[in-house]
Structures are given as structure tokens and as C-alpha cells.
Coordinates of C-alpha atoms and ligand atoms in Angstrom, one line a residue:
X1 CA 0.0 0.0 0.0
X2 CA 1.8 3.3 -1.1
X3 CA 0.9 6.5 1.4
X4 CA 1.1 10.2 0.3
X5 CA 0.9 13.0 2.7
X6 CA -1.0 16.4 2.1
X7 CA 0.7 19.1 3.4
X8 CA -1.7 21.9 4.5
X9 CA 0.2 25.4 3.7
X10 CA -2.2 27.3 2.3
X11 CA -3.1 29.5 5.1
X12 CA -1.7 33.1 5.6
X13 CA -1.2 33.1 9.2
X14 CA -2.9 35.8 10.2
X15 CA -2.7 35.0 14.3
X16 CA 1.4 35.0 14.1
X17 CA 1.3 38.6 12.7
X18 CA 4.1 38.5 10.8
X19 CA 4.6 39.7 6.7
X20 CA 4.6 36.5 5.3
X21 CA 2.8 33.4 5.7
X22 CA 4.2 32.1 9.2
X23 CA 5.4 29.0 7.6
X24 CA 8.3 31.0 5.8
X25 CA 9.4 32.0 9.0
X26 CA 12.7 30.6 10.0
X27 CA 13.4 27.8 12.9
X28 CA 17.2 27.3 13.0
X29 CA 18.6 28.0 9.1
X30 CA 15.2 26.8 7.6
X31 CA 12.4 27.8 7.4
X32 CA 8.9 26.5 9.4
X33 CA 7.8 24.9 6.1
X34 CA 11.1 23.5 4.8
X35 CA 11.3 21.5 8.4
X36 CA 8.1 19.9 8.1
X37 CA 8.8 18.9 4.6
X38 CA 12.0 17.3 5.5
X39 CA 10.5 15.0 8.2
X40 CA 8.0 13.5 5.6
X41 CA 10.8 13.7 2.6
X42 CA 13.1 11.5 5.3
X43 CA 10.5 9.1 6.0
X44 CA 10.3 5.8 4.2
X45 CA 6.6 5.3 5.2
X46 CA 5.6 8.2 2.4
X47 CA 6.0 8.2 -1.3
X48 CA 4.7 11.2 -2.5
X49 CA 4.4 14.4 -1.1
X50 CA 1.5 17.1 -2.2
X51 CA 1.5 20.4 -1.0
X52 CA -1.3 22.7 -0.9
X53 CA -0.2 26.6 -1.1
X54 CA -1.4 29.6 -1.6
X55 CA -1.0 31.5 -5.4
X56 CA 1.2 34.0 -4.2
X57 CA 3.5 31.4 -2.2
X58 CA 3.9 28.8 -4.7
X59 CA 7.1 29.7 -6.6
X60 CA 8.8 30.8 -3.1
X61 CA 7.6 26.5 -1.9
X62 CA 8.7 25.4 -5.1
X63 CA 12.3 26.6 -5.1
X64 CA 12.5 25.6 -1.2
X65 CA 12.0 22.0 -2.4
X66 CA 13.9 22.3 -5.3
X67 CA 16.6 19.5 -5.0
X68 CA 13.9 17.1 -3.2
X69 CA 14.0 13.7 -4.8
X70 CA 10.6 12.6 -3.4
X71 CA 8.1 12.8 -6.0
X72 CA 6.3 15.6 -4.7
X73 CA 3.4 18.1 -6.1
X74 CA 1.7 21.5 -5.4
X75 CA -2.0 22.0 -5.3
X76 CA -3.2 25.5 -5.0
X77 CA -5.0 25.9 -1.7
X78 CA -8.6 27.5 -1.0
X79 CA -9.9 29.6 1.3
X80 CA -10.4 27.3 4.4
X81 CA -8.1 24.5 5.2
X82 CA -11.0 22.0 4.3
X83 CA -10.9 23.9 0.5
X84 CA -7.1 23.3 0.7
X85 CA -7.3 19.4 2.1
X86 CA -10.4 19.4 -0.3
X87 CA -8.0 20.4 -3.5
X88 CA -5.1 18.4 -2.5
X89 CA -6.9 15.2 -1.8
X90 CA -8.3 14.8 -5.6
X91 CA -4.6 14.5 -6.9
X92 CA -3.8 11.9 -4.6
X93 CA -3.3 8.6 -6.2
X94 CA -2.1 6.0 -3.2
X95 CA -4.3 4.1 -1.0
X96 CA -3.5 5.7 2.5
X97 CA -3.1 9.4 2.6
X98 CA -1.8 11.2 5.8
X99 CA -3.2 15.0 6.7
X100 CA -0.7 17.7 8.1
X101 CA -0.3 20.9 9.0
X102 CA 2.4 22.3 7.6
X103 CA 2.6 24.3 11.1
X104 CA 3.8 21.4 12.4
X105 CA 7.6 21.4 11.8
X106 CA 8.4 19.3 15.1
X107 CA 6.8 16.0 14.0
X108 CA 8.7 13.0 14.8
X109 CA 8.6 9.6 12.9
X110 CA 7.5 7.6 15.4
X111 CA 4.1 9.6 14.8
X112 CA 3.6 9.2 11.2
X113 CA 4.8 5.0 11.8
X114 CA 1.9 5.3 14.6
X115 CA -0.5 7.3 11.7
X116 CA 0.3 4.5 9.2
X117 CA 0.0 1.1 11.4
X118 CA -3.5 2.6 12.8
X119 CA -4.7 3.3 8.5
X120 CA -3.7 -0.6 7.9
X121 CA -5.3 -2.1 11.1
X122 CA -8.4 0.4 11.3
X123 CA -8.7 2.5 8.4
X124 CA -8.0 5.8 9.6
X125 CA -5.2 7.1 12.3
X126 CA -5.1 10.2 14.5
X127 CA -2.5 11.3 16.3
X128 CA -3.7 12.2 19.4
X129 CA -2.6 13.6 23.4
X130 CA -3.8 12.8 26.2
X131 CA -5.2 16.5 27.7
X132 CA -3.2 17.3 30.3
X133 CA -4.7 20.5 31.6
X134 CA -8.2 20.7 32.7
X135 CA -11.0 22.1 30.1
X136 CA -13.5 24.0 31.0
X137 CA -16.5 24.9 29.5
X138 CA -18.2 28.4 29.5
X139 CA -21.4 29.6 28.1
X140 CA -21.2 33.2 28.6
X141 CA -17.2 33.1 28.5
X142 CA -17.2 34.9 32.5
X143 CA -18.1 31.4 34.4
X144 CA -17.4 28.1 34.0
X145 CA -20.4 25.4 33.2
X146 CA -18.6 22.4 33.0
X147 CA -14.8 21.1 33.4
X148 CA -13.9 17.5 32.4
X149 CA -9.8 15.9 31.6
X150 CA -10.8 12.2 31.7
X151 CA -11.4 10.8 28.6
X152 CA -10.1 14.0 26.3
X153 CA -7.7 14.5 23.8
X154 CA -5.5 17.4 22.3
X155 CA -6.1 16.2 18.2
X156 CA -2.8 16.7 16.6
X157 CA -2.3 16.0 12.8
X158 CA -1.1 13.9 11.3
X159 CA -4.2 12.4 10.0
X160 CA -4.3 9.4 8.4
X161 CA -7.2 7.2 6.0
X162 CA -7.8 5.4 3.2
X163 CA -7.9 8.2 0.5
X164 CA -11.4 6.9 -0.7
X165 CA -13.1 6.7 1.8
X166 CA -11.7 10.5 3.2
X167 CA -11.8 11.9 -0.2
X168 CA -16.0 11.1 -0.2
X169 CA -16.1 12.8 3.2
X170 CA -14.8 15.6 1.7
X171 CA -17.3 15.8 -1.1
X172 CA -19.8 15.9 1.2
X173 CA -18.3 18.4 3.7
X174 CA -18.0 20.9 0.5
X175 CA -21.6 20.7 0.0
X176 CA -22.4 21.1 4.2
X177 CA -22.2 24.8 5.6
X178 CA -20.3 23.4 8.8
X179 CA -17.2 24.8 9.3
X180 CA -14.3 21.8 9.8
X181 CA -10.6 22.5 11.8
X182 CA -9.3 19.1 11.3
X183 CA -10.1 16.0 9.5
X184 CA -11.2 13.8 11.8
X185 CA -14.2 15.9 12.5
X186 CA -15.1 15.7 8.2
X187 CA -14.6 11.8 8.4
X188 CA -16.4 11.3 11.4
X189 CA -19.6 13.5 10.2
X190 CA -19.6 11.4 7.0
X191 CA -18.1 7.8 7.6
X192 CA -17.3 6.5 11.2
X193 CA -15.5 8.1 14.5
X194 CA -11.9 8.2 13.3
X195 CA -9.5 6.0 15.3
X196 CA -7.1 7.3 17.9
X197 CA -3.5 6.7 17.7
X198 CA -0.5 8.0 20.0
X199 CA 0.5 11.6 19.0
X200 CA 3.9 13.3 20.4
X201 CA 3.4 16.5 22.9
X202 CA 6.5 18.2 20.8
X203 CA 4.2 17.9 17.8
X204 CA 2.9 21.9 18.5
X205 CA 1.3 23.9 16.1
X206 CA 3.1 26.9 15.5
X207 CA 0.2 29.6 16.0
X208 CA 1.1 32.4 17.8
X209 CA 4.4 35.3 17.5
X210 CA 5.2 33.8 20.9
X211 CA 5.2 30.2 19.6
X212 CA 8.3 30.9 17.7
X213 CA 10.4 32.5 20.0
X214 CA 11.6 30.2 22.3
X215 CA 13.6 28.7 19.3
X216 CA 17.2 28.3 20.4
X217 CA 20.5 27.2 19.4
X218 CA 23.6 26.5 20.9
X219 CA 27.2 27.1 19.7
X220 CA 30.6 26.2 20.9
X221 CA 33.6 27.4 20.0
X222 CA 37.8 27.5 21.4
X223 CA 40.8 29.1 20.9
X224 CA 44.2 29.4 21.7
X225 CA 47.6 32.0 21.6
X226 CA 50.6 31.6 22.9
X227 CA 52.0 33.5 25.4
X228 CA 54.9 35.8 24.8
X229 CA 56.9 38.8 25.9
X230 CA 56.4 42.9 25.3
X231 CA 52.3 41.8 24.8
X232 CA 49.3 42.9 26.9
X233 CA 47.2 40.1 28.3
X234 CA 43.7 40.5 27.4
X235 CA 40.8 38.1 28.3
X236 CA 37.1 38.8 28.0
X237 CA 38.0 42.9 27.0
X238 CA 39.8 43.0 30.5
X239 CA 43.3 44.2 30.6
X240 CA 44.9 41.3 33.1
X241 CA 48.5 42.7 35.0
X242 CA 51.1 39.8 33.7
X243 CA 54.7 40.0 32.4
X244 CA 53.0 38.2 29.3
X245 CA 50.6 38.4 26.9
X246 CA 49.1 36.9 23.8
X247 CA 50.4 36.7 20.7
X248 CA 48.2 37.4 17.2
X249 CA 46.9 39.8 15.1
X250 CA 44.5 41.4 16.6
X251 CA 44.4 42.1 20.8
X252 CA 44.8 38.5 20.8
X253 CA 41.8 38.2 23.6
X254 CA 41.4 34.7 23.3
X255 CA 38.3 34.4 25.8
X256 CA 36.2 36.9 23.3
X257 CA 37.4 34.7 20.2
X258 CA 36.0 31.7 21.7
X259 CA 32.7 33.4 22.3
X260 CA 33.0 34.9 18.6
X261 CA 33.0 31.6 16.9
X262 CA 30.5 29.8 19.1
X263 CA 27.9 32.7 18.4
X264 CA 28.8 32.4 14.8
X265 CA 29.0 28.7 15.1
X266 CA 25.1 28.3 16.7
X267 CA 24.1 29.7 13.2
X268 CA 26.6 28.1 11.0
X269 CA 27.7 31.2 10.0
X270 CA 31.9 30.2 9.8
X271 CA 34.1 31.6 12.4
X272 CA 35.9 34.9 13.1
X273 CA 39.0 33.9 10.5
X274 CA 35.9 33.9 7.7
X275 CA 34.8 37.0 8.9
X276 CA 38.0 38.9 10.1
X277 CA 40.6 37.3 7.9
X278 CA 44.1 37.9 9.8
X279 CA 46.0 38.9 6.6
X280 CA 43.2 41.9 6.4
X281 CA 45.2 45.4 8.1
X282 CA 41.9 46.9 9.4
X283 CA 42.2 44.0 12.1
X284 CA 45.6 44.7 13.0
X285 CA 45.6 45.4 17.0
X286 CA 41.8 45.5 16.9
X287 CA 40.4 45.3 19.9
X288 CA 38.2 42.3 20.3
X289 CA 35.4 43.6 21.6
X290 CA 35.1 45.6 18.9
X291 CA 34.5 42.0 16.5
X292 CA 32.3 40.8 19.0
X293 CA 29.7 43.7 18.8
X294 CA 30.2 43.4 14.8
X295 CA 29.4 39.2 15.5
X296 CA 26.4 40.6 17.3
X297 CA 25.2 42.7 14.4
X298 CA 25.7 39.6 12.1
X299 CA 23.5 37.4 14.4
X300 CA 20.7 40.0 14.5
X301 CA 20.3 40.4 11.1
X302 CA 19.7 36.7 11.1
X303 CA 16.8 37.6 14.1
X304 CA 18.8 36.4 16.6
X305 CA 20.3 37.3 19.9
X306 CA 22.6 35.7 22.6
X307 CA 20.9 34.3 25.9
X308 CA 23.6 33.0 27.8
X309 CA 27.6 32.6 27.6
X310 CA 29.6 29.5 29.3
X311 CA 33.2 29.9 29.1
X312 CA 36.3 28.4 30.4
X313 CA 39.9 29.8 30.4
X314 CA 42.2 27.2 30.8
X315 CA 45.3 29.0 32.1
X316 CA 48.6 28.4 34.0
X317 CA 49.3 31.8 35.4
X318 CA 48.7 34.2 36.5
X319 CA 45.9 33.5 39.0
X320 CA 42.4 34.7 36.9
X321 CA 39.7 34.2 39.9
X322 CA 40.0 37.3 41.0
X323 CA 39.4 38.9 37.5
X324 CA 36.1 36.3 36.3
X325 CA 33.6 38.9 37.5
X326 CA 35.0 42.0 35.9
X327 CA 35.6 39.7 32.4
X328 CA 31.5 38.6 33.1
X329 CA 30.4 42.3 33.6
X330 CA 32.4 43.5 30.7
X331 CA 31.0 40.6 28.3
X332 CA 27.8 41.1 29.4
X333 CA 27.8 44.8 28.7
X334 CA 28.9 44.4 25.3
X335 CA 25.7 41.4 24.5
X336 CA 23.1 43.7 26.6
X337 CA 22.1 40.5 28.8
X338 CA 22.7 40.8 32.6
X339 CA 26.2 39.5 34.1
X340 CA 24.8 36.0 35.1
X341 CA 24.2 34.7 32.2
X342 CA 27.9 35.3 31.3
X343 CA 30.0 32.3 33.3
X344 CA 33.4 32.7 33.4
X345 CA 35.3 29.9 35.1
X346 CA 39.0 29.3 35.0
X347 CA 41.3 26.2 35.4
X348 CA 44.9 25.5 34.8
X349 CA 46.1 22.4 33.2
X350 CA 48.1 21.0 35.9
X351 CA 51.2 21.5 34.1
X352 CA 50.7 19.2 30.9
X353 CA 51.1 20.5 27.9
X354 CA 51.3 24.2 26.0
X355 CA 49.3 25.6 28.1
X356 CA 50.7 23.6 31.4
X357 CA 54.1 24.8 30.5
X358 CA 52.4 28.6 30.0
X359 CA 53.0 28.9 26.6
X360 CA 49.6 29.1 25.8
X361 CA 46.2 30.3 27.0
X362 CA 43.0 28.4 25.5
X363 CA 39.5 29.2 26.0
X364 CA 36.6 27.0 25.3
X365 CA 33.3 28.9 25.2
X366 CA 29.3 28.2 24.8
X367 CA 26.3 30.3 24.4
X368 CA 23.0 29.6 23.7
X369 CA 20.7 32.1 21.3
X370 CA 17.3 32.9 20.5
X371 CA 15.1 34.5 18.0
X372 CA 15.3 38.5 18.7
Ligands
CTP1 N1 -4.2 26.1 5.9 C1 -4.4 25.8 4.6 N2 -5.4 26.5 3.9 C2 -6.1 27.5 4.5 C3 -5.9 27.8 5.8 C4 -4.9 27.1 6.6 O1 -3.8 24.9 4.1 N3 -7.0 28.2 3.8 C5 -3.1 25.4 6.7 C6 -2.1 26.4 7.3 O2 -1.1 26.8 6.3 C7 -1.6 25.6 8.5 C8 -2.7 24.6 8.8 O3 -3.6 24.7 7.7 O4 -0.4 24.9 8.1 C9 -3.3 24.9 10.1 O5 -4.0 26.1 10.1 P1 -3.7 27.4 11.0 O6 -2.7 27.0 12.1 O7 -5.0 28.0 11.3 O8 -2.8 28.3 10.0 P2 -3.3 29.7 9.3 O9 -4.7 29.6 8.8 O10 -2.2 30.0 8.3 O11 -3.2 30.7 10.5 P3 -4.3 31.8 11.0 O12 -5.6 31.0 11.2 O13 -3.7 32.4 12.2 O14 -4.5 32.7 9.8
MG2 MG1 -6.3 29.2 10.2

């Protein structure tokens, strides 16, 4: 049995209030709609994918999906996402055909494998959750009526059936003035109550502006410079008193180079010899604080902005513990997030090695960002 999936992207996302539809917004380095295609173009379960889009979003879809090897289609959407399913489901041509929002980007495979098994053993699959929270009913919206839990379900997509029998639900819903927000509801109207099958709580639908901010990625990054003679020591912007310092072509602040490339490294963006190429003269003695706030205009033209910094400085001498607070507060100052969510903590390497022998200071450094 061959099993297609109808992607449901025609909608314009009016509730996430952004310019576009919300499904060209980006998660990561892809967009919302890209990451829900993937899942299904990874999956062996599905052999054809049909997406239903709106006119004006179709060529931008089309050139997302470009090098996609899955046979996959575009259906132009209507004006409800029943019109949409509606459209989409007439070009299907295998036996089981699974529902989706394309809202959805955080499906896992286990869910559509649950979707799929539940089609072959009872004709139609739904992935469902539990309800966690209580739901309460009001008539007048001011008091509650009725609150129940037991027995409910959050109703997730994917939606799976045996195209026939949904595609004559959905000739029917056309003609019926009832408004429909999922499938389910169309095939149990018309057919039978749809069966229930286990859904994934990560499997959210992406509604709201707040539903895509707490996107975040992480990014590590090191560095080291060896110690030498007639050269400040700089760490984290903070001029350290040592009869050493570090060698390179700009300040040589290895703490704020670590902290450079994991920021760039959270969005795959290269690292600072990409962007501050050490044969270039403008970065000659630069200071590097003065990269880092260029790194941090890089990252918010991407939308993105640093939560948190994790660093270590892995030093011999001189003693640093007494300097980790000012090298927090000066960090922090540069990023615009408060102090303690820059964590500075220092070690030596108990002898072994460049840095052991203190020829060397390294830093390894992490931060976490999020959508600005
Ligand atoms: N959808 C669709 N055709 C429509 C309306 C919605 O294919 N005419 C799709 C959306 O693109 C989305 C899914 O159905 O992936 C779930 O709908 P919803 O979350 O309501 O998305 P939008 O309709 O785009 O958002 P809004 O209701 O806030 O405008
Ligand atoms: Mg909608």
C-alpha cells in the first residue's frame, strides 16, 4: 500500500502577525515549512508528497523543495483548510493518505509509523494527546459550566485514511455549511469516529508570535595564543597585569574569540578567521570587543540574539579568579544580557602540555541564542 501526505500550507497566518505566511518563517537555518517537509521527505513510510499553497507562495515552496528527490506536487489551496485538504486530496493517487499541518515542523517519525499502522489495522489514524490541563466549558465566557480531563484529547495532525473513503467525506463536507478545523471531525460527520492513535506533545502547532520564539541554538567554540613577551594580556575585553601576553593579530583576547565563533558557530555562520581574515590590516591590533559587537550585528540580522555565555579559560598563570567577575560584567555589557548569564570559570592544566608549560592560553566557550 503506497501512502502520500497532504501538506496543508495554504493559510496566511494571520494569528502570528508576521509579513509573510508564518510558515516562511525561519526555525534554526530553515524555514517552518522546509522543516516539516523534510520529516515526511526522510520518511520511508511516504512516497509522494502534495503540498497545498497559496498562489502567491507557490514559486517561493517550489524553489524551497527544489533539489527534493521525493516525488512531490503543489496544489493550489482554497480559502479554508478544508478547500485546501479538499483540492489536495483529488490529486492523490495512493491508497493511505496522511493530513498535516504544515505548522507542524516538530513531528517525529514515530508519529507518522503510529498514523500509518493505525490506517492498515483500522482504516483511519489520528494522532492524538492525552489533555493534560483541565478544560473548562463556558457559556457566557465569564463562568465556568462544566470542566472535564478524563477521557479528552489534544487532536494533533497527522491524520491518516484510506484516500477513498476521506476523499468522499470531503465531497460531502463541500456541499455542508459546517465549518471543519481538522479532518477527523469531516470523516467522522460522514463515515465513522476516526480511530485514535499516539501523537507526540512536541508535535505543537506553531500559532502564535510567541510560539516561535523560544527557538534556540547553541554554539561552541575554542581558541588558543601563545604566550609571549612585550604583549598585553587581554581576556574577555579586561586588561589582566602579567609580564605576558598573547600573541596574534588582533588584541589576541582569546576568551572573546571563543565566544565569537560559538555565536557564529550556533548559526553556522563560519568563524571569526571567515569574517576577520588575519591577513586583512583593518584588524591589525583591533580590539576584540570591537568584533564581538560586529558578530552581534551579524546574528541580529539573522533575528537572533545571545541568551547565555559558558566559558572556560584554561590558564597556568597568572591566578584569573579574581578577575572572572569583571571579564563577566564586561562581556555582558557588550551582549546587553545581565552578568549571570555570562559564566566565566577558570582552570589550569596542571602543568601538561602548551598551556601547562604557559605557553599558551585556551578558552573554550558556549552560548545559547534565541530569536530577537
Ligand atoms: N491552511 C491551509 N489553507 C487555508 C488555511 C490554513 O492549508 N486556507 C493550513 C495552514 O497553512 C496551516 C494549517 O492549515 O499549516 C493549520 O492552520 P492554522 O494554524 O490556522 O494556520 P493559518 O490559517 O495559516 O493561521 P491563521 O488561522 O492564524 O491565519
Ligand atoms: Mg487558520
Amino acid at each position: 500500500m503506497k501512502t502520500s501526505v497532504i501538506l496543508a500550507c495554504a493559510g496566511k497566518g494571520v494569528r502570528a502577525e508576521f509579513k509573510d505566511n508564518k510558515l516562511l518563517q525561519k526555525i534554526g537555518n530553515i524555514t517552518v515549512f522546509e522543516k516539516t517537509f523534510s520529516v515526511f521527505e526522510k520518511s520511508n513510510l511516504i512516497d509522494e508528497i502534495i503540498v497545498a499553497c497559496s498562489k502567491e507562495d507557490l514559486e517561493v515552496f517550489k524553489t524551497l523543495t527544489k533539489n527534493v528527490v521525493k516525488k512531490t506536487t503543489f496544489v493550489l489551496g482554497g480559502k479554508t483548510r478544508t478547500e485546501s485538504v479538499y483540492n489536495a486530496l483529488k490529486t492523490a493517487e495512493t491508497d493511505i493518505v496522511l493530513i498535516h499541518d504544515g505548522a507542524r515542523p516538530f513531528l517525529q517519525e514515530q508519529t507518522i509509523e503510529n498514523c500509518v499502522k493505525s490506517v492498515k489495522e483500522f482504516s483511519s489514524g489520528i494522532a492524538c494527546c492525552p489533555c493534560v490541563d483541565t478544560l473548562a466549558y463556558s457559556e457566557d465566557g465569564k463562568t465556568i459550566n462544566k470542566s472535564v480531563r478524563q477521557g479528552f484529547y489534544n487532536v494533533q495532525t497527522p491524520q491518516g485514511f484510506l484516500k477513498d473513503e476521506i476523499l468522499s467525506c470531503y465531497e460531502k463536507a463541500m456541499k455542508s455549511d459546517k465549518t471543519y478545523t481538522d479532518d477527523a471531525s469531516v470523516y467522522g460527520d460522514f463515515l465513522r469516529p476516526a480511530h485514535i492513535c499516539e501523537g507526540d506533545s512536541s508535535n505543537k502547532k506553531l500559532t502564535y508570535k510567541s510560539d516561535f520564539s523560544n527557538d534556540v541554538l547553541v554554539g561552541t567554540g575554542f581558541d588558543l595564543h601563545r604566550l609571549v613577551t612585550d604583549r598585553k594580556l587581554i581576556l574577555g575585553g579586561v586588561e589582566i597585569p602579567h609580564d605576558k601576553g598573547l600573541l596574534g593579530h588582533s588584541d589576541a583576547d582569546v576568551l572573546t574569540h571563543a565566544v565569537m565563533d560559538a555565536i557564529l558557530s550556533a548559526l553556522s555562520l563560519g568563524d571569526i578567521g571567515k569574517h576577520f581574515p588575519d591577513k586583512d590590516p583593518a584588524y591589525k591590533g583591533i580590539s576584540s570587543i570591537v568584533l564581538l559587537k560586529k558578530v552581534l550585528k551579524i546574528i541580529k540580522n539573522q533575528g537572533y540574539k545571545v541568551r547565555n555565555v559558558s566559558a572556560v579559560i584554561m590558564a597556568e598563570k597568572p591566578k584569573l579568579s579574581t578577575f572572572t567577575e569583571k571579564i563577566s560584567t564586561t562581556i555582558a555589557e557588550v551582549i546587553h544580557i545581565d552578568a549571570k548569564r555570562v559564566g566565566i570559570t577558570c582552570t589550569t592544566l596542571e602543568g601538561v602540555g602548551l598551556v601547562g608549560r604557559e605557553e599558551a592560553i585556551a578558552c573554550q566557550a558556549y552560548c545559547m541564542l534565541e530569536k530577537a
